[in-house]
Amino acid sequence: MASQTSTANHLSAAAVQSLEEVHIRHPLNPASDVFLRRLAPIFGLQRLALYVARVPPGKESFLFHRHERDEEFLVILSGHGRAEIGEDTIEVGPGDMMAFPAPYGPPHHLTNPFDDDLVYLMGGESSGFDIAHFPKINKQLIFSKTEIRLVDVEASQKMSFADWQTPSSTDDVEP
């Protein structure tokens, strides 16, 4: 039987259920509808993001994306959904796990085309800075502690590391 108490190091199932849900919608996806229960602050976790997320029937998580900096994982707790991971779409259900290493993990996205809520544990790094790549719409979101910026990749200037390098002053010296 699960304990009904909550401490700095333990949170009962009933306590998790009683947490306020924060309603999130991705501004670039009108079908995005996610309700998050924030767990990390309760435990005093500062370098880890940890949520219980709920996607209602007929809705989607965020937008097909991958992370430049922060790694991410998901564990399906209840319900069923479809996970788009790279070029594959798979049905997911209770107990299924997904992990997305940064910076080269595949883009991913969850949808809930079924009749029940899709509930999952979502966690990952919380570095305070990340870039989310949205390959289907050719945009990026730059997250910092002070702001979030949307960048149109087509309108930005691509540069290489060579653009920042200068010839060494010793290269110009005759032997």
C-alpha positions as CSV (number, residue, x, y, z in Angstrom):
1,M,0.0,0.0,0.0
2,A,1.4,3.4,-1.0
3,S,2.1,5.9,1.8
4,Q,-0.1,9.0,1.8
5,T,2.7,11.2,3.2
6,S,5.0,13.6,1.4
7,T,8.5,14.6,2.5
8,A,11.4,16.3,0.8
9,N,12.5,12.9,-0.5
10,H,9.2,11.1,-1.0
11,L,6.0,12.0,-2.7
12,S,3.0,9.6,-2.5
13,A,0.9,8.8,-5.5
14,A,-2.0,10.6,-3.9
15,A,0.2,13.7,-3.4
16,V,1.3,13.6,-7.0
17,Q,-2.4,13.5,-8.1
18,S,-3.2,16.4,-5.9
19,L,-0.5,18.7,-7.4
20,E,-1.7,21.6,-9.5
21,E,-1.5,21.1,-13.2
22,V,0.1,23.8,-15.3
23,H,-1.6,24.0,-18.7
24,I,0.9,24.4,-21.6
25,R,0.3,24.9,-25.3
26,H,3.1,25.1,-27.8
27,P,2.6,28.5,-29.6
28,L,3.5,26.9,-33.0
29,N,1.1,24.0,-32.7
30,P,-2.7,24.6,-32.3
31,A,-3.2,20.9,-31.4
32,S,-0.7,21.1,-28.5
33,D,-2.4,20.6,-25.2
34,V,-0.3,19.4,-22.2
35,F,-1.0,19.5,-18.5
36,L,2.1,19.3,-16.4
37,R,2.6,18.6,-12.7
38,R,6.0,19.9,-11.7
39,L,8.0,17.5,-9.5
40,A,11.6,18.8,-9.5
41,P,10.9,21.9,-7.3
42,I,9.2,19.8,-4.6
43,F,12.3,17.6,-4.3
44,G,14.7,20.6,-4.5
45,L,16.1,19.4,-7.8
46,Q,17.8,22.2,-9.6
47,R,19.6,20.5,-12.5
48,L,16.8,18.1,-13.4
49,A,13.4,18.9,-14.9
50,L,10.8,16.3,-13.8
51,Y,7.1,16.3,-14.6
52,V,4.0,14.1,-14.8
53,A,2.5,15.2,-18.1
54,R,-1.0,14.5,-19.4
55,V,-2.2,14.9,-23.0
56,P,-6.0,14.7,-23.4
57,P,-7.6,12.6,-26.2
58,G,-7.2,14.1,-29.6
59,K,-4.4,16.4,-28.6
60,E,-0.6,16.5,-29.0
61,S,2.4,17.1,-26.8
62,F,4.4,20.0,-28.2
63,L,5.9,19.9,-31.7
64,F,8.3,17.5,-33.6
65,H,11.6,18.6,-32.1
66,R,15.1,17.7,-30.8
67,H,17.3,19.4,-28.2
68,E,20.7,20.8,-28.7
69,R,21.7,20.8,-25.0
70,D,19.3,19.1,-22.7
71,E,18.7,15.3,-22.8
72,E,15.2,14.1,-22.3
73,F,13.4,10.9,-21.3
74,L,9.7,9.7,-21.1
75,V,8.0,6.8,-19.4
76,I,4.4,6.1,-20.3
77,L,2.4,5.7,-17.1
78,S,-1.1,5.2,-18.5
79,G,-3.1,5.5,-21.7
80,H,-1.8,5.1,-25.2
81,G,-0.3,7.4,-27.8
82,R,1.8,7.6,-30.9
83,A,5.4,8.5,-30.7
84,E,7.0,10.0,-33.8
85,I,10.7,9.4,-33.4
86,G,12.8,10.4,-36.4
87,E,11.2,8.8,-39.4
88,D,9.3,6.2,-37.4
89,T,5.9,6.4,-35.8
90,I,5.1,3.8,-33.1
91,E,2.2,3.1,-30.7
92,V,3.3,3.5,-27.1
93,G,1.6,2.4,-23.9
94,P,2.1,1.9,-20.1
95,G,5.7,1.0,-19.2
96,D,7.2,2.1,-22.6
97,M,10.3,4.2,-22.3
98,M,11.9,6.7,-24.7
99,A,15.2,8.6,-24.3
100,F,16.6,11.4,-26.5
101,P,20.3,12.1,-26.1
102,A,21.6,15.6,-27.0
103,P,22.7,17.0,-29.3
104,Y,22.2,14.3,-31.9
105,G,19.1,12.4,-30.7
106,P,16.3,12.1,-33.2
107,P,13.5,14.6,-33.3
108,H,10.4,13.4,-31.5
109,H,6.7,14.2,-30.7
110,L,3.8,12.5,-29.0
111,T,0.2,12.5,-30.1
112,N,-2.9,11.0,-28.4
113,P,-5.4,9.8,-31.0
114,F,-7.1,7.5,-28.5
115,D,-10.1,7.9,-26.1
116,D,-8.2,8.1,-22.7
117,D,-5.6,10.6,-21.4
118,L,-2.0,9.8,-22.2
119,V,0.0,10.2,-19.0
120,Y,3.8,10.0,-18.8
121,L,6.7,10.9,-16.6
122,M,8.9,13.4,-18.4
123,G,12.4,14.3,-17.3
124,G,15.7,15.6,-18.4
125,E,18.4,18.1,-17.8
126,S,17.6,21.6,-16.9
127,S,20.7,23.5,-17.9
128,G,19.0,26.9,-18.2
129,F,20.1,27.2,-21.8
130,D,18.9,25.0,-24.8
131,I,18.1,25.2,-28.4
132,A,15.1,23.3,-29.7
133,H,15.2,22.4,-33.4
134,F,11.9,22.1,-35.3
135,P,12.9,20.4,-38.6
136,K,9.4,20.3,-40.1
137,I,8.9,24.0,-39.9
138,N,12.6,25.0,-40.2
139,K,12.7,27.0,-37.0
140,Q,14.6,27.0,-33.7
141,L,13.7,28.1,-30.2
142,I,16.6,29.5,-28.1
143,F,15.9,29.1,-24.4
144,S,17.8,31.0,-21.8
145,K,17.1,31.9,-18.2
146,T,15.9,35.4,-19.2
147,E,14.0,34.8,-22.5
148,I,12.9,32.5,-25.3
149,R,13.6,33.5,-28.9
150,L,12.1,32.0,-32.0
151,V,14.5,31.9,-35.0
152,D,13.6,31.4,-38.6
153,V,16.5,29.2,-39.8
154,E,16.0,30.4,-43.4
155,A,16.3,34.0,-42.4
156,S,19.4,33.4,-40.2
157,Q,23.0,33.5,-41.4
158,K,24.9,30.2,-41.3
159,M,28.5,30.5,-40.3
160,S,31.3,28.0,-39.7
161,F,34.0,28.0,-37.1
162,A,36.4,29.0,-39.9
163,D,34.5,32.3,-40.1
164,W,35.7,33.1,-36.6
165,Q,39.4,32.1,-37.0
166,T,42.1,34.5,-38.0
167,P,45.5,33.5,-39.4
168,S,48.1,33.1,-36.6
169,S,50.5,36.0,-36.4
170,T,53.3,33.6,-36.7
171,D,52.0,32.5,-40.1
172,D,53.0,35.9,-41.5
173,V,56.5,35.8,-40.2
174,E,59.3,34.9,-42.6
175,P,61.7,32.3,-41.1
